[in-house]
Short mmCIF file of C-alpha atoms in Angstrom, two decimals:
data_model
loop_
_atom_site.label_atom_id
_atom_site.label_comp_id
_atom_site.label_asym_id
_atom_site.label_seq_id
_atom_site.Cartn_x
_atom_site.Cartn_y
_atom_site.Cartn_z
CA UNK A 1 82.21 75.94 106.53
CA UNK A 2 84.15 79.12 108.11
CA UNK A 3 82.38 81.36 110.80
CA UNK A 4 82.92 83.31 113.37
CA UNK A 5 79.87 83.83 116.71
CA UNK A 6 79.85 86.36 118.65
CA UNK A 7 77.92 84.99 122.24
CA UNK A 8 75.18 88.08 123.28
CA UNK A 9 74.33 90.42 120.98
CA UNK A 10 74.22 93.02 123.79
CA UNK A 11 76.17 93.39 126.76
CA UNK A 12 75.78 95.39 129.40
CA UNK A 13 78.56 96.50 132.17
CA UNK A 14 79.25 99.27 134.94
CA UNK A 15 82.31 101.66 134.44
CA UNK A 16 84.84 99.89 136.50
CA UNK A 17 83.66 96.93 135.79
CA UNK A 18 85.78 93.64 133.30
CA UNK A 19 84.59 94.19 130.08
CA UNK A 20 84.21 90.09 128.36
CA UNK A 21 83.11 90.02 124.74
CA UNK A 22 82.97 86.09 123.44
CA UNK A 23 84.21 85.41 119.86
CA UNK A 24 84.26 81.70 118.87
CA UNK A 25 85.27 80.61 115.15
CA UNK A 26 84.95 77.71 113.16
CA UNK A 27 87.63 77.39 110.44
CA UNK A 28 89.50 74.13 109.02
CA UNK A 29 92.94 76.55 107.96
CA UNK A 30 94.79 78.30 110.54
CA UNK A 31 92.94 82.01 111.31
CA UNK A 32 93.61 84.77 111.24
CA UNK A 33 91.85 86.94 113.85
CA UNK A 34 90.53 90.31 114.28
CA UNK A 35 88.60 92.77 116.78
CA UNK A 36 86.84 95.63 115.31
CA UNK A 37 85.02 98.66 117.40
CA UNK A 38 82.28 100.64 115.60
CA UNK A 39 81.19 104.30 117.21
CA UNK A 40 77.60 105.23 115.99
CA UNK A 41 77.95 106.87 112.20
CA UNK A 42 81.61 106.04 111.78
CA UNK A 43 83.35 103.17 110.03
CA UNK A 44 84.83 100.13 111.72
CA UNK A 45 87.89 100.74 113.17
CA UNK A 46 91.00 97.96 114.53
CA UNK A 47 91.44 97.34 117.62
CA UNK A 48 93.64 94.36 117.54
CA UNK A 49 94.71 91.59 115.93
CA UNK A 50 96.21 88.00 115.83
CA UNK A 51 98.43 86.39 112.79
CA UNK A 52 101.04 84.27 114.82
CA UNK A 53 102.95 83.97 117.46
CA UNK A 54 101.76 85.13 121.03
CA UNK A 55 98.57 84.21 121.62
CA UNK A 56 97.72 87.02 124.19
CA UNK A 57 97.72 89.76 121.85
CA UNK A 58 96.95 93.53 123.20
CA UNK A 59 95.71 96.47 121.15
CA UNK A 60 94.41 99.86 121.81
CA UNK A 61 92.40 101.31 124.38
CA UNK A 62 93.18 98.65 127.03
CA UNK A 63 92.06 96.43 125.33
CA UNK A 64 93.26 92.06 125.01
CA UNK A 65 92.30 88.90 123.19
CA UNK A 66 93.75 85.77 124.09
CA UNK A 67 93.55 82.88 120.79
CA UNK A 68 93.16 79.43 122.77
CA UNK A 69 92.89 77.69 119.50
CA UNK A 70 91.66 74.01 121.63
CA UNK A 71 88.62 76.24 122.46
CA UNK A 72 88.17 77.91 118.77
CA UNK A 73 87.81 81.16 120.67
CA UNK A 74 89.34 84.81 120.46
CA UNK A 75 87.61 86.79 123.13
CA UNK A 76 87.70 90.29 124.18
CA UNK A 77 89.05 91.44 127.50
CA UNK A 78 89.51 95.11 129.08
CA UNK A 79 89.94 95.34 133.35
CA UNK A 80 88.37 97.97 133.59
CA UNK A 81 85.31 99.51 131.67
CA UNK A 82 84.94 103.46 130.76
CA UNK A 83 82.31 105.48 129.86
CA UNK A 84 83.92 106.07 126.45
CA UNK A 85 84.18 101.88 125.81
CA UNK A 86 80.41 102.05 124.60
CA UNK A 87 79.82 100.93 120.79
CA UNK A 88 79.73 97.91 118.95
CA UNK A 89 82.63 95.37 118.72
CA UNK A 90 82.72 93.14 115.65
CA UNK A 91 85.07 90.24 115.82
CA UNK A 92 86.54 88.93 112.30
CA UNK A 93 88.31 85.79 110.80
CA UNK A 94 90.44 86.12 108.00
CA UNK A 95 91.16 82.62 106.29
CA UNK A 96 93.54 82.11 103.42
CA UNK A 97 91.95 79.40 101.10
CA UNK A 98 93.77 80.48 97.99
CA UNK A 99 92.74 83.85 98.31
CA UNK A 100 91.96 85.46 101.79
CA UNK A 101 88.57 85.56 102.58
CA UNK A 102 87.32 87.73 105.48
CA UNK A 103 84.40 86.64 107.64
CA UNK A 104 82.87 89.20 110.31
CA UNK A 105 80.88 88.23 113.44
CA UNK A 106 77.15 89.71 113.75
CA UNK A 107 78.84 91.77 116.61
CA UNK A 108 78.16 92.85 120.19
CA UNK A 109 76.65 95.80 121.50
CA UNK A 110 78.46 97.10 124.69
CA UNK A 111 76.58 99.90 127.10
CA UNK A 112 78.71 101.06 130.10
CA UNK A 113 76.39 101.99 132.59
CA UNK A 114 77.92 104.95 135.34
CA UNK B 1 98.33 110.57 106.33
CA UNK B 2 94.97 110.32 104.97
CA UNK B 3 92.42 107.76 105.78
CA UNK B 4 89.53 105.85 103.79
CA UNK B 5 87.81 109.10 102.10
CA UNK B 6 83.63 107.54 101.36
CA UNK B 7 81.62 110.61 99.40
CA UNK B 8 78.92 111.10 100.22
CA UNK B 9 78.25 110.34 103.62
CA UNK B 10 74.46 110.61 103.61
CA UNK B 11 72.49 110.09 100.01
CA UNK B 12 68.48 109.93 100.46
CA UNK B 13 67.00 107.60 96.89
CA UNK B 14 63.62 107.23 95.48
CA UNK B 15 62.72 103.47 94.68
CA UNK B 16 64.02 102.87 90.67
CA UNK B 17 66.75 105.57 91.00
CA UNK B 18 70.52 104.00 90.75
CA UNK B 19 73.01 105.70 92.80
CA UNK B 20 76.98 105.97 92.96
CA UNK B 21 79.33 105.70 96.25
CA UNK B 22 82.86 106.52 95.87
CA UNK B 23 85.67 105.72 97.80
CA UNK B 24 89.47 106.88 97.68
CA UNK B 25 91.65 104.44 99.93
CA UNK B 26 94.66 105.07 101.41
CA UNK B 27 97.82 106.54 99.94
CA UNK B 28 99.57 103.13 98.92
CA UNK B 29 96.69 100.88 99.21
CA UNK B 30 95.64 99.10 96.12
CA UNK B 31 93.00 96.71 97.38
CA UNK B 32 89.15 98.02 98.29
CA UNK B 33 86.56 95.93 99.85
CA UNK B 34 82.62 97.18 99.85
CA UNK B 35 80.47 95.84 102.61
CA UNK B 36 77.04 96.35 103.02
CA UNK B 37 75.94 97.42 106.68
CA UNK B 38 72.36 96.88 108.15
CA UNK B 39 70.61 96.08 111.52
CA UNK B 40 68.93 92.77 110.64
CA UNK B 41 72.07 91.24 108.67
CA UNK B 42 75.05 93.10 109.99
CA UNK B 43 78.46 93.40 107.82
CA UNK B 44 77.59 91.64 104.43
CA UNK B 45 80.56 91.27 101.78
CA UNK B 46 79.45 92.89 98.33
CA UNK B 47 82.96 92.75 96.65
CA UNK B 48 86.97 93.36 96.60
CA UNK B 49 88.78 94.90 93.94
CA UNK B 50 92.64 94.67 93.26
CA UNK B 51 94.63 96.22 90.64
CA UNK B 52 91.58 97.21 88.71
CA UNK B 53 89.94 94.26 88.29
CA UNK B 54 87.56 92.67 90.73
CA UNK B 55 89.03 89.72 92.79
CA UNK B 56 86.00 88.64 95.11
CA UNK B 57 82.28 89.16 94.93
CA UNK B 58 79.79 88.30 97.48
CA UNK B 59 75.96 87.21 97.23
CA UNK B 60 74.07 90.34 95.64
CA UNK B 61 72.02 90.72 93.07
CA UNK B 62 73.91 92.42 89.42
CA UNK B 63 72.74 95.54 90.32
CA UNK B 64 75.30 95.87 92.87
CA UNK B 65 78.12 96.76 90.60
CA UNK B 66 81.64 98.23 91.18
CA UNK B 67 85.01 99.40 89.29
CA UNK B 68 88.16 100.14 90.46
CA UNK B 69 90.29 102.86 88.75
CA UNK B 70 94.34 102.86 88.54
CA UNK B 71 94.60 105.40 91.04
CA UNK B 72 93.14 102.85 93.09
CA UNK B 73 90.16 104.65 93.79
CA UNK B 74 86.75 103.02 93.51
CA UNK B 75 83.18 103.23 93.00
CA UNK B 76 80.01 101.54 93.47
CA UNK B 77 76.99 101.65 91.81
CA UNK B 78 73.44 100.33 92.60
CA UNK B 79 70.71 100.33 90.26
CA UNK B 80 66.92 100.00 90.15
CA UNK B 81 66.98 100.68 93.50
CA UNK B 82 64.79 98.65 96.51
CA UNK B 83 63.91 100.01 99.81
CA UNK B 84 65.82 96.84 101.22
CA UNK B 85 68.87 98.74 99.62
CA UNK B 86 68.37 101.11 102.42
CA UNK B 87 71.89 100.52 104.59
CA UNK B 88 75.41 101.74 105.56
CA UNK B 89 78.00 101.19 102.73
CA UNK B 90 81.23 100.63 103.98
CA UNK B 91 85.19 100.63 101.88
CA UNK B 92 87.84 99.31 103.07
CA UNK B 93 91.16 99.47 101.75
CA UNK B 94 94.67 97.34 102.50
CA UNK B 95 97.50 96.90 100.75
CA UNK B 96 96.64 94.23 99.03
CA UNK B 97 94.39 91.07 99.40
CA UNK B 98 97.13 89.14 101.16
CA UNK B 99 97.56 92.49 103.57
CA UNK B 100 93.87 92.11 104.34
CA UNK B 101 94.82 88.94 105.49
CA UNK B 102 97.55 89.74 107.84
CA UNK B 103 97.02 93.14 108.79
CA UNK B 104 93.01 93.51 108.36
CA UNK B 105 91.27 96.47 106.97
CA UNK B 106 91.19 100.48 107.29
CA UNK B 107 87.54 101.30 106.91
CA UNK B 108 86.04 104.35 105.88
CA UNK B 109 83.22 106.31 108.15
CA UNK B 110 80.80 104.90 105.41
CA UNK B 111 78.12 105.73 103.36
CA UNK B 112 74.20 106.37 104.93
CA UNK B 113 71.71 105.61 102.20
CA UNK B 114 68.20 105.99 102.70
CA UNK B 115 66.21 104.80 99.95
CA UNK B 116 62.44 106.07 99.88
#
């Protein structure tokens, strides 16, 4: 069966610091692969994405996810935390089994601490 | 342009009352997703509608219910209510379901519904 973990449910960094949020999915198609940030009372927003191709993808905000499908993993990179980084990050797995079929993470909690 | 439009964005329920969310997706986008948002389950499926008719539905109960009109704009409904219904209702629109696929989802700021 699909599904997608998200390691720590909470994580907890200084401004500065490498921000490292672990995805891991389980899928038997190829995935497609998604990072979502949520800021308290709003909706989910994209941050990035992967389909094909590269497997270092970058999106907004400084933010990077590398696919290294050997490891069934899609993490969540930025070099340097900011104050402004703190919300929750949801990653997703879209699968196409006839239909696509989108599967979210339970998602992280990040706190930037000054 | 526009983004996800979700009226209302807070709705307070007593137990037994049914309630209607709407959402209006973006300009162009004819699919809408519905997810159901809450601390103890996180970001739970309810359904997807394309083209009017509904393409995907998750594990609720019937009296989640939803409808999708040819503007593309859709609504929700949720009768009898529980307390458990209590949560943050999320749409989501893409192009279409293969779009969701490829491109992901534009979510809407959501729903708050408090039911007492």
């Amino acid at each position: 069966a699909q599904s997608v973990t998200q390691l720590g449910s909470h994580v907890s960094v200084s401004e500065g610091a490498l921000v490292l949020l672990r995805c891991n999915y389980s899928s038997s198609v190829p995935p497609y692969l998604f990072w979502y940030v949520q800021y308290p009372n709003q909706g989910l927003q994209l941050l990035l994405k992967y389909t094909t191709g590269a497997t270092l993808v970058k999106g907004i905000n400084g933010f990077e996810a590398e696919f290294k499908k050997s490891e069934t993993s899609f993490h969540l990179t930025k070099p340097s935390a900011h104050m402004s980084d703190a919300a929750e990050y949801f990653c997703a797995v879209s699968l196409n089994t006839g239909g696509f079929k989108t599967i979210f993470g339970a998602g992280t909690r990040l706190f930037v601490k000054a | 342009k526009a983004g996800v439009t979700q009226t209302p964005r807070y709705l307070i329920k007593t137990r037994g009352q049914q309630v209607t969310l709407s959402c209006s997706p973006i300009s162009g986008h004819r699919s809408v997703s519905w997810y159901q948002q809450t601390p103890g389950q996180g970001l739970q499926f309810l359904f997807e509608y394309f083209s009017e008719t509904q393409r995907n539905k998750g594990n609720f109960p019937g009296r989640f219910s939803g409808r999708q009109f040819s503007n593309s704009r859709s609504e929700m409904n949720v009768s009898t209510l529980e307390l458990g219904d209590s949560a943050l209702y999320l749409c989501a629109s893409s192009l279409g379901p293969r779009d969701r696929g490829l491109d992901g989802y534009t979510f809407g700021s959501g729903t708050r519904l408090t039911v007492v």
